[in-house]
Amino acid sequence: PSDVITSPDFASLAGKVNDIVGRACGQQPTPRPTPRPTPRPVIPVDTGNCGKADVMFLIDSSGSIKETNPADWDFVIRFLKDAIARLATISNDVRFSIATFSFEARLVFDLNQFRNVQDAINAVDTIPYIGSTTNIYDGLRIVRTQVIPGTRPDAARILILMTDGKPNEQVPLTEPEADAVKATGTRIVGIGVTRFIDEDQLRRIATTPRDVITTPDFASLAGRLNDIIGVACAPVVAPR
């Protein structure tokens, strides 16, 4: 079969002469090198504020998380583990805390609980799903009163708030509590998941409107990880 050469038309024969003669005289064609795939560019993350950082996660654990897709909570857990691992690779001194909120807020672990990153990642698997209403105010309150007092004065304070909806508990207190958190020097980064969020309110809760990232569903969180970390670690830019 290797002694057969084809040509799409007679006009192309002239360009095949060398191949035909070489094959007739027993010469093996020189194999063409397999082209190497072009590597995907690595998008650098601005680590300006994450050299030394206390990163606090505040995660929605309301009933709507599993309402559409029971696997969505698994996407949340996966995101948290990936975010902690990623931040640990770009920072030489980072600590983590996690709190959740539904009808009330619960502190999962504070900034001083884990010195080993892998221990923090393992603890994420034990976070219980609550499944009730959405009380963002109480989540912000518990971070301000129980987590922020344990932050280091020379470390960046970053709060990453994730929600898939609008607050429906103690709503009038939500934005004032966000202001109180920001008054401590803590940057709030908002992650809004699904079309049911109040994006305008989330932008008011965040430190600046630029500190909000939205995604259509929980399955898309992994693809936005670099964007989220890039926003969290970038220098704060005052709104225009």
Coordinates of N, CA and C in Angstrom, one line a residue:
P1 N 0.8 -1.2 0.0 CA 0.0 0.0 0.0 C 0.8 1.3 0.0
S2 N 2.1 1.1 0.6 CA 2.9 2.3 0.6 C 3.5 2.7 -0.8
D3 N 3.3 1.8 -1.7 CA 3.8 2.1 -3.1 C 2.8 2.7 -4.0
V4 N 1.8 3.3 -3.4 CA 0.8 4.0 -4.2 C 0.8 5.4 -3.9
I5 N 0.8 6.2 -4.9 CA 0.8 7.7 -4.8 C -0.4 8.2 -5.5
T6 N -1.1 9.1 -4.9 CA -2.3 9.6 -5.6 C -2.1 11.1 -5.8
S7 N -2.9 11.6 -6.8 CA -2.9 13.0 -7.1 C -4.3 13.4 -7.5
P8 N -4.7 14.6 -7.0 CA -6.1 15.0 -7.3 C -6.5 15.2 -8.7
D9 N -5.4 15.6 -9.5 CA -5.7 15.9 -10.9 C -4.3 15.8 -11.7
F10 N -4.4 15.8 -13.0 CA -3.2 15.7 -13.9 C -2.3 16.9 -13.7
A11 N -2.9 18.0 -13.5 CA -2.0 19.2 -13.3 C -1.1 19.2 -12.1
S12 N -1.4 18.3 -11.2 CA -0.6 18.2 -10.0 C 0.5 17.2 -10.1
L13 N 0.6 16.5 -11.2 CA 1.6 15.4 -11.4 C 3.0 15.9 -11.3
A14 N 3.2 17.1 -11.8 CA 4.6 17.7 -11.8 C 5.1 17.8 -10.4
G15 N 4.3 18.2 -9.5 CA 4.7 18.4 -8.1 C 4.9 17.1 -7.4
K16 N 4.5 15.9 -8.0 CA 4.7 14.6 -7.3 C 5.8 13.8 -7.9
V17 N 6.6 14.4 -8.9 CA 7.6 13.6 -9.6 C 8.6 13.1 -8.7
N18 N 9.1 13.9 -7.8 CA 10.2 13.4 -6.9 C 9.6 12.2 -6.0
D19 N 8.4 12.4 -5.5 CA 7.8 11.3 -4.7 C 7.7 10.0 -5.5
I20 N 7.3 10.1 -6.8 CA 7.1 8.9 -7.6 C 8.4 8.3 -7.9
V21 N 9.4 9.1 -8.3 CA 10.7 8.5 -8.6 C 11.3 7.9 -7.4
G22 N 11.2 8.6 -6.3 CA 11.8 8.1 -5.0 C 11.2 6.7 -4.6
R23 N 9.9 6.7 -4.8 CA 9.2 5.4 -4.4 C 9.6 4.3 -5.4
A24 N 9.7 4.6 -6.7 CA 10.0 3.6 -7.7 C 11.4 3.0 -7.5
C25 N 12.3 3.9 -7.0 CA 13.7 3.5 -6.8 C 14.0 2.9 -5.4
G26 N 12.9 2.8 -4.6 CA 13.1 2.2 -3.3 C 13.4 3.1 -2.2
Q27 N 13.4 4.4 -2.5 CA 13.7 5.4 -1.4 C 12.4 5.6 -0.6
Q28 N 12.6 5.6 0.7 CA 11.5 5.8 1.6 C 11.3 7.3 1.8
P29 N 10.1 7.8 1.7 CA 9.8 9.2 1.9 C 10.2 9.7 3.3
T30 N 10.8 10.8 3.4 CA 11.2 11.4 4.7 C 9.9 11.8 5.5
P31 N 9.7 11.2 6.6 CA 8.5 11.5 7.4 C 8.5 13.0 7.8
R32 N 7.3 13.6 7.7 CA 7.2 14.9 8.1 C 7.1 15.0 9.6
P33 N 7.7 15.9 10.3 CA 7.7 16.0 11.7 C 6.2 16.4 12.2
T34 N 5.8 15.8 13.2 CA 4.5 16.1 13.8 C 4.5 17.4 14.4
P35 N 3.7 18.3 14.0 CA 3.7 19.7 14.6 C 3.3 19.6 16.1
R36 N 4.1 20.4 16.9 CA 3.7 20.5 18.3 C 2.6 21.4 18.5
P37 N 1.7 21.0 19.4 CA 0.6 22.0 19.7 C 1.1 23.2 20.3
T38 N 0.5 24.3 20.0 CA 0.9 25.6 20.6 C 0.3 25.6 22.0
P39 N 1.2 25.8 23.0 CA 0.7 25.8 24.4 C -0.2 27.0 24.7
R40 N -1.3 26.7 25.5 CA -2.2 27.7 25.8 C -1.5 28.8 26.7
P41 N -1.7 30.0 26.5 CA -1.0 31.0 27.3 C -1.5 31.0 28.7
V42 N -0.5 31.1 29.7 CA -0.9 31.2 31.1 C -1.2 32.6 31.4
I43 N -2.4 32.8 31.9 CA -2.9 34.2 32.2 C -2.4 34.5 33.6
P44 N -1.5 35.5 33.7 CA -1.0 35.8 35.1 C -2.0 36.4 36.0
V45 N -1.9 36.2 37.2 CA -2.8 36.7 38.2 C -2.1 37.8 38.9
D46 N -2.7 39.0 39.1 CA -2.1 40.1 39.8 C -2.1 39.7 41.3
T47 N -0.9 39.5 41.8 CA -0.8 39.1 43.2 C -0.5 40.2 44.2
G48 N -0.7 41.4 43.7 CA -0.3 42.6 44.4 C -0.7 42.6 45.9
N49 N -2.0 42.3 46.1 CA -2.5 42.4 47.5 C -2.5 41.0 48.2
C50 N -2.0 40.0 47.6 CA -2.0 38.7 48.2 C -0.7 38.1 48.6
G51 N 0.3 39.0 48.6 CA 1.6 38.5 49.1 C 1.5 38.0 50.6
K52 N 0.8 38.8 51.4 CA 0.4 38.4 52.7 C -1.0 38.8 52.9
A53 N -1.9 37.8 53.1 CA -3.3 38.1 53.1 C -4.1 37.2 54.1
D54 N -5.1 37.7 54.6 CA -6.1 37.0 55.3 C -7.4 36.9 54.5
V55 N -7.7 35.8 53.9 CA -8.8 35.6 53.0 C -9.9 34.9 53.7
M56 N -11.1 35.6 53.6 CA -12.3 35.1 54.3 C -13.3 34.8 53.3
F57 N -13.9 33.6 53.3 CA -15.0 33.2 52.4 C -16.3 33.2 53.2
L58 N -17.3 33.8 52.5 CA -18.6 33.9 53.1 C -19.6 33.3 52.0
I59 N -20.1 32.1 52.3 CA -20.7 31.3 51.3 C -22.2 31.1 51.6
D60 N -23.0 31.3 50.5 CA -24.5 31.1 50.6 C -24.8 29.6 50.7
S61 N -25.6 29.3 51.7 CA -26.0 27.9 51.9 C -27.5 27.8 52.0
S62 N -28.2 28.6 51.3 CA -29.6 28.7 51.3 C -30.3 27.5 50.5
G63 N -31.6 27.4 50.6 CA -32.3 26.3 50.0 C -32.2 26.3 48.5
S64 N -32.0 27.5 47.9 CA -32.0 27.6 46.4 C -30.8 26.9 45.8
I65 N -29.7 26.7 46.6 CA -28.5 26.1 46.0 C -28.8 24.8 45.3
K66 N -29.5 23.9 46.1 CA -29.8 22.6 45.6 C -31.1 22.5 44.9
E67 N -31.9 23.6 44.8 CA -33.2 23.5 44.3 C -33.3 23.1 42.9
T68 N -32.4 23.7 42.1 CA -32.4 23.4 40.6 C -31.6 22.2 40.3
N69 N -30.4 22.1 41.0 CA -29.5 20.9 40.7 C -28.9 20.5 42.0
P70 N -29.2 19.3 42.5 CA -28.6 18.9 43.8 C -27.1 18.8 43.8
A71 N -26.5 18.8 42.6 CA -25.0 18.7 42.5 C -24.4 20.1 42.7
D72 N -25.2 21.2 42.8 CA -24.6 22.5 42.8 C -23.8 22.8 44.1
W73 N -24.2 22.2 45.2 CA -23.4 22.3 46.4 C -22.0 21.7 46.2
D74 N -21.9 20.6 45.5 CA -20.6 20.0 45.2 C -19.7 20.9 44.4
F75 N -20.3 21.7 43.5 CA -19.6 22.7 42.7 C -19.0 23.8 43.7
V76 N -19.8 24.2 44.7 CA -19.4 25.2 45.6 C -18.2 24.6 46.4
I77 N -18.3 23.4 46.9 CA -17.2 22.8 47.6 C -15.9 22.7 46.8
R78 N -16.1 22.3 45.5 CA -15.0 22.2 44.6 C -14.3 23.5 44.4
F79 N -15.1 24.6 44.2 CA -14.6 25.9 44.0 C -13.8 26.3 45.2
L80 N -14.3 26.1 46.4 CA -13.6 26.5 47.7 C -12.2 25.8 47.8
K81 N -12.2 24.6 47.5 CA -10.9 23.8 47.6 C -9.9 24.3 46.5
D82 N -10.4 24.5 45.3 CA -9.5 25.0 44.2 C -9.0 26.4 44.5
A83 N -9.9 27.3 45.1 CA -9.5 28.7 45.4 C -8.4 28.7 46.5
I84 N -8.6 27.9 47.5 CA -7.6 27.9 48.6 C -6.3 27.4 48.1
A85 N -6.3 26.3 47.3 CA -5.1 25.7 46.7 C -4.4 26.8 45.8
R86 N -5.2 27.5 45.0 CA -4.6 28.4 44.0 C -4.0 29.6 44.8
L87 N -4.7 30.1 45.8 CA -4.2 31.3 46.5 C -2.9 30.9 47.3
A88 N -2.9 29.7 47.7 CA -1.7 29.3 48.5 C -0.5 29.2 47.6
T89 N -0.7 29.0 46.3 CA 0.5 28.9 45.4 C 1.0 30.3 45.0
I90 N 0.2 31.3 45.1 CA 0.6 32.7 44.6 C 0.9 33.6 45.8
S91 N 0.7 33.1 47.0 CA 1.0 33.9 48.2 C 2.0 33.2 49.1
N92 N 2.9 33.9 49.6 CA 3.8 33.3 50.5 C 3.4 33.3 52.0
D93 N 2.2 33.9 52.3 CA 1.8 34.0 53.6 C 0.3 34.3 53.6
V94 N -0.5 33.3 53.5 CA -2.0 33.5 53.4 C -2.7 32.6 54.4
R95 N -3.7 33.1 55.0 CA -4.6 32.3 56.0 C -6.0 32.4 55.5
F96 N -6.8 31.4 55.9 CA -8.2 31.3 55.4 C -9.2 31.1 56.5
S97 N -10.4 31.6 56.2 CA -11.5 31.3 57.1 C -12.7 31.1 56.2
I98 N -13.7 30.3 56.7 CA -14.9 30.1 56.0 C -16.1 30.3 56.9
A99 N -17.1 31.0 56.5 CA -18.4 31.1 57.1 C -19.5 30.9 56.1
T100 N -20.6 30.3 56.5 CA -21.8 30.1 55.6 C -23.0 30.9 56.2
F101 N -24.0 31.1 55.3 CA -25.2 31.7 55.8 C -26.4 31.1 55.1
S102 N -27.5 31.1 55.8 CA -28.8 30.7 55.3 C -29.8 31.5 56.1
F103 N -30.6 30.9 57.0 CA -31.5 31.7 57.8 C -30.6 32.4 58.9
E104 N -29.4 31.8 59.2 CA -28.5 32.4 60.1 C -27.1 32.1 59.6
A105 N -26.1 32.7 60.2 CA -24.7 32.5 59.7 C -24.0 31.6 60.7
R106 N -23.1 30.8 60.1 CA -22.3 29.8 60.9 C -20.8 30.0 60.6
L107 N -20.0 30.1 61.6 CA -18.5 30.1 61.3 C -18.0 28.7 61.2
V108 N -17.5 28.3 60.1 CA -17.0 26.9 59.9 C -15.6 26.8 60.5
F109 N -14.7 27.7 60.1 CA -13.4 27.8 60.8 C -12.8 29.2 60.6
D110 N -12.0 29.6 61.6 CA -11.5 31.0 61.6 C -10.1 31.0 61.1
L111 N -9.5 32.2 61.0 CA -8.2 32.3 60.4 C -7.0 31.6 61.1
N112 N -7.2 31.3 62.4 CA -6.2 30.7 63.2 C -6.3 29.2 63.3
Q113 N -7.3 28.6 62.7 CA -7.5 27.2 63.0 C -6.5 26.3 62.2
F114 N -6.2 26.7 61.0 CA -5.3 25.8 60.2 C -4.1 26.6 59.8
R115 N -2.9 26.0 60.1 CA -1.7 26.5 59.6 C -1.2 25.8 58.3
N116 N -1.7 24.6 58.1 CA -1.4 23.8 57.0 C -2.5 24.0 55.9
V117 N -2.2 24.3 54.7 CA -3.2 24.6 53.7 C -4.0 23.3 53.4
Q118 N -3.3 22.2 53.3 CA -4.1 20.9 53.1 C -5.1 20.6 54.1
D119 N -4.8 21.0 55.4 CA -5.8 20.8 56.4 C -7.0 21.6 56.2
A120 N -6.8 22.9 55.7 CA -7.9 23.7 55.4 C -8.8 23.2 54.3
I121 N -8.1 22.7 53.2 CA -8.7 22.1 52.1 C -9.6 20.9 52.5
N122 N -9.0 20.0 53.4 CA -9.7 18.8 53.9 C -10.9 19.2 54.7
A123 N -10.8 20.4 55.4 CA -12.0 20.8 56.2 C -13.1 21.3 55.4
V124 N -12.9 21.7 54.2 CA -13.9 22.1 53.3 C -14.9 21.0 53.0
D125 N -14.4 19.8 52.9 CA -15.3 18.6 52.7 C -16.3 18.4 53.8
T126 N -16.1 19.0 55.0 CA -17.0 18.7 56.1 C -18.0 19.8 56.3
I127 N -18.0 20.8 55.4 CA -18.9 22.0 55.6 C -20.4 21.4 55.4
P128 N -21.2 21.6 56.3 CA -22.6 21.1 56.2 C -23.4 22.1 55.3
Y129 N -24.3 21.5 54.5 CA -25.3 22.3 53.8 C -26.5 22.6 54.6
I130 N -26.9 23.9 54.7 CA -28.0 24.2 55.6 C -29.4 24.1 54.9
G131 N -29.5 25.0 53.8 CA -30.8 24.9 53.0 C -32.0 25.5 53.7
S132 N -32.0 26.9 53.6 CA -33.2 27.6 54.1 C -33.2 29.0 53.5
T133 N -33.4 30.0 54.2 CA -33.5 31.4 53.7 C -32.2 32.0 53.4
T134 N -32.1 33.3 53.0 CA -30.9 34.0 52.7 C -30.7 35.2 53.5
N135 N -29.8 35.1 54.5 CA -29.5 36.2 55.4 C -28.1 36.6 55.3
I136 N -27.8 37.4 54.3 CA -26.5 37.9 54.0 C -26.0 38.8 55.1
Y137 N -26.9 39.6 55.7 CA -26.6 40.5 56.8 C -25.9 39.7 58.0
D138 N -26.5 38.5 58.3 CA -25.9 37.8 59.5 C -24.5 37.2 59.1
G139 N -24.4 36.9 57.8 CA -23.1 36.4 57.4 C -22.0 37.5 57.5
L140 N -22.4 38.7 57.0 CA -21.4 39.8 57.1 C -21.1 40.1 58.6
R141 N -22.2 40.1 59.4 CA -22.0 40.4 60.9 C -21.1 39.4 61.5
I142 N -21.2 38.1 61.2 CA -20.4 37.1 61.9 C -18.9 37.3 61.5
V143 N -18.7 37.7 60.2 CA -17.3 37.9 59.7 C -16.7 39.1 60.4
R144 N -17.5 40.2 60.6 CA -17.0 41.4 61.2 C -16.7 41.2 62.7
T145 N -17.6 40.4 63.4 CA -17.4 40.3 64.8 C -16.5 39.2 65.3
Q146 N -16.5 38.1 64.4 CA -15.8 36.9 64.9 C -14.5 36.6 64.1
V147 N -14.4 37.1 62.9 CA -13.2 36.8 62.0 C -12.3 37.9 61.9
I148 N -12.8 39.1 61.5 CA -11.9 40.2 61.3 C -11.1 40.6 62.5
P149 N -11.6 40.5 63.7 CA -10.7 40.8 64.8 C -9.5 39.9 64.9
G150 N -9.5 38.8 64.2 CA -8.3 37.9 64.2 C -7.4 38.1 63.0
T151 N -7.7 39.2 62.2 CA -6.8 39.4 61.1 C -5.5 40.1 61.5
R152 N -4.5 40.0 60.7 CA -3.2 40.6 61.0 C -3.1 42.1 60.5
P153 N -2.6 43.0 61.3 CA -2.6 44.4 60.9 C -1.8 44.6 59.6
D154 N -0.8 43.8 59.3 CA 0.0 44.0 58.1 C -0.3 43.1 57.0
A155 N -1.5 42.5 57.0 CA -2.0 41.6 55.9 C -3.2 42.2 55.2
A156 N -3.3 41.9 54.0 CA -4.5 42.4 53.2 C -5.7 41.6 53.7
R157 N -6.8 42.3 53.9 CA -8.0 41.6 54.4 C -9.0 41.5 53.2
I158 N -9.3 40.3 52.8 CA -10.1 40.1 51.6 C -11.3 39.1 52.0
L159 N -12.5 39.6 51.7 CA -13.7 38.8 52.0 C -14.3 38.5 50.6
I160 N -14.4 37.2 50.3 CA -15.1 36.7 49.1 C -16.5 36.2 49.4
L161 N -17.5 36.9 49.0 CA -18.9 36.6 49.3 C -19.5 36.0 48.1
M162 N -20.1 34.8 48.2 CA -20.8 34.1 47.1 C -22.2 34.0 47.5
T163 N -23.1 34.3 46.5 CA -24.5 34.1 46.7 C -25.2 33.8 45.4
D164 N -26.4 33.1 45.5 CA -27.1 32.8 44.2 C -28.5 33.5 44.2
G165 N -28.7 34.5 45.1 CA -30.0 35.1 45.2 C -29.9 36.4 45.9
K166 N -31.1 36.9 46.3 CA -31.3 38.1 47.0 C -31.5 37.8 48.5
P167 N -31.0 38.7 49.4 CA -31.3 38.5 50.8 C -32.8 38.6 51.1
N168 N -33.3 37.8 51.9 CA -34.7 37.8 52.3 C -34.9 37.7 53.8
E169 N -33.8 38.0 54.6 CA -33.9 38.0 56.0 C -33.1 39.3 56.4
Q170 N -33.7 40.1 57.3 CA -33.1 41.3 57.8 C -32.5 42.2 56.7
V171 N -33.3 42.3 55.7 CA -32.8 42.9 54.4 C -32.3 44.4 54.7
P172 N -33.0 45.2 55.4 CA -32.6 46.6 55.6 C -31.2 46.7 56.3
L173 N -30.8 45.7 57.0 CA -29.5 45.8 57.7 C -28.3 45.3 56.8
T174 N -28.6 44.8 55.6 CA -27.6 44.1 54.8 C -26.5 45.1 54.4
E175 N -26.9 46.2 53.7 CA -25.9 47.1 53.1 C -25.2 47.9 54.2
P176 N -25.9 48.3 55.3 CA -25.1 49.0 56.4 C -24.1 48.1 57.0
E177 N -24.4 46.8 57.1 CA -23.4 45.9 57.7 C -22.2 45.7 56.7
A178 N -22.5 45.7 55.4 CA -21.4 45.6 54.4 C -20.5 46.9 54.6
D179 N -21.1 48.0 54.8 CA -20.3 49.2 55.0 C -19.5 49.1 56.3
A180 N -20.0 48.5 57.3 CA -19.3 48.3 58.5 C -18.1 47.4 58.3
V181 N -18.3 46.4 57.5 CA -17.2 45.5 57.2 C -16.1 46.2 56.4
K182 N -16.5 47.0 55.4 CA -15.5 47.7 54.6 C -14.8 48.8 55.4
A183 N -15.5 49.3 56.4 CA -14.8 50.3 57.3 C -13.7 49.7 58.1
T184 N -13.6 48.4 58.2 CA -12.4 47.8 58.9 C -11.2 47.7 58.0
G185 N -11.3 48.1 56.7 CA -10.2 48.0 55.8 C -10.3 46.6 55.1
T186 N -11.4 46.0 55.1 CA -11.6 44.7 54.4 C -12.2 44.9 53.0
R187 N -11.6 44.3 52.1 CA -12.1 44.4 50.7 C -13.1 43.3 50.5
I188 N -14.3 43.6 50.0 CA -15.4 42.7 49.7 C -15.4 42.4 48.2
V189 N -15.3 41.2 47.9 CA -15.4 40.8 46.5 C -16.7 39.9 46.4
G190 N -17.6 40.3 45.5 CA -18.9 39.6 45.4 C -18.9 38.6 44.2
I191 N -19.4 37.4 44.4 CA -19.6 36.5 43.3 C -21.1 36.2 43.3
G192 N -21.7 36.6 42.2 CA -23.1 36.3 42.0 C -23.3 35.2 41.0
V193 N -24.1 34.2 41.5 CA -24.3 33.0 40.7 C -25.8 32.9 40.3
T194 N -26.1 32.6 39.1 CA -27.5 32.5 38.5 C -28.1 33.9 38.2
R195 N -29.1 33.9 37.5 CA -29.8 35.1 37.1 C -30.7 35.7 38.2
F196 N -30.8 35.0 39.3 CA -31.7 35.4 40.4 C -31.0 36.3 41.4
I197 N -29.8 36.7 41.2 CA -29.1 37.6 42.1 C -29.6 39.1 41.8
D198 N -29.4 39.9 42.8 CA -29.6 41.3 42.7 C -28.3 41.9 42.4
E199 N -27.9 42.1 41.1 CA -26.5 42.5 40.8 C -26.2 43.9 41.3
D200 N -27.2 44.8 41.2 CA -27.0 46.1 41.6 C -26.7 46.2 43.1
Q201 N -27.4 45.4 43.9 CA -27.2 45.4 45.3 C -25.8 44.8 45.6
L202 N -25.5 43.7 44.9 CA -24.2 43.1 45.1 C -23.0 44.0 44.8
R203 N -23.2 44.9 43.9 CA -22.2 45.9 43.6 C -22.1 47.0 44.7
R204 N -23.2 47.2 45.3 CA -23.2 48.1 46.5 C -22.5 47.5 47.7
I205 N -22.7 46.2 47.8 CA -22.1 45.5 49.0 C -20.6 45.4 48.8
A206 N -20.2 45.1 47.5 CA -18.7 45.0 47.2 C -18.0 46.3 47.5
T207 N -16.7 46.2 47.5 CA -15.9 47.4 47.8 C -16.0 48.4 46.7
T208 N -16.0 48.0 45.4 CA -16.3 48.8 44.3 C -17.1 48.0 43.3
P209 N -17.8 48.6 42.4 CA -18.6 47.8 41.4 C -17.7 46.8 40.6
R210 N -16.4 47.2 40.4 CA -15.5 46.3 39.7 C -15.2 45.0 40.5
D211 N -15.5 45.0 41.8 CA -15.2 43.9 42.6 C -16.3 42.8 42.6
V212 N -17.1 42.8 41.6 CA -18.2 41.8 41.4 C -18.0 41.0 40.2
I213 N -18.1 39.7 40.3 CA -18.0 38.8 39.2 C -19.3 37.9 39.2
T214 N -19.9 37.8 38.0 CA -21.1 37.0 37.9 C -20.9 35.8 37.0
T215 N -21.7 34.7 37.3 CA -21.6 33.5 36.5 C -23.0 32.9 36.4
P216 N -23.4 32.3 35.3 CA -24.8 31.9 35.1 C -25.2 30.7 35.9
D217 N -24.2 29.9 36.3 CA -24.6 28.7 37.1 C -23.3 28.3 37.9
F218 N -23.5 27.3 38.8 CA -22.5 26.9 39.7 C -21.4 26.1 38.9
A219 N -21.8 25.4 37.9 CA -20.9 24.6 37.1 C -19.8 25.5 36.4
S220 N -20.2 26.8 36.2 CA -19.2 27.7 35.6 C -18.2 28.3 36.5
L221 N -18.3 28.0 37.8 CA -17.4 28.7 38.8 C -16.0 28.3 38.5
A222 N -15.7 27.1 38.2 CA -14.3 26.7 38.0 C -13.6 27.5 36.9
G223 N -14.4 27.8 35.9 CA -13.9 28.6 34.8 C -13.6 30.0 35.1
R224 N -14.2 30.5 36.2 CA -14.0 31.9 36.6 C -13.0 32.1 37.7
L225 N -12.4 31.0 38.1 CA -11.5 31.0 39.3 C -10.4 32.1 39.1
N226 N -9.7 32.0 38.0 CA -8.6 33.0 37.8 C -9.1 34.4 37.8
D227 N -10.3 34.7 37.3 CA -10.8 36.0 37.3 C -11.1 36.5 38.7
I228 N -11.7 35.6 39.5 CA -12.1 35.9 40.9 C -10.8 36.2 41.7
I229 N -9.8 35.4 41.6 CA -8.6 35.6 42.3 C -7.9 36.9 41.8
G230 N -7.9 37.1 40.5 CA -7.3 38.3 39.9 C -8.0 39.6 40.5
V231 N -9.3 39.6 40.7 CA -10.0 40.7 41.3 C -9.6 40.8 42.7
A232 N -9.7 39.7 43.4 CA -9.4 39.8 44.9 C -8.0 40.3 45.2
C233 N -7.0 39.9 44.4 CA -5.6 40.3 44.7 C -5.2 41.6 44.0
A234 N -5.9 42.1 43.1 CA -5.5 43.3 42.5 C -5.6 44.5 43.4
P235 N -4.9 45.6 43.2 CA -5.0 46.8 44.0 C -6.4 47.3 43.8
V236 N -6.9 47.9 44.9 CA -8.3 48.5 44.9 C -8.3 49.7 44.0
V237 N -9.2 49.8 43.1 CA -9.4 50.9 42.2 C -10.7 51.7 42.6
A238 N -10.5 52.9 42.9 CA -11.7 53.7 43.3 C -12.7 53.8 42.2
P239 N -14.0 53.7 42.5 CA -15.0 53.9 41.4 C -15.0 55.3 40.8
R240 N -15.3 55.3 39.5 CA -15.3 56.6 38.8 C -16.6 57.3 39.1

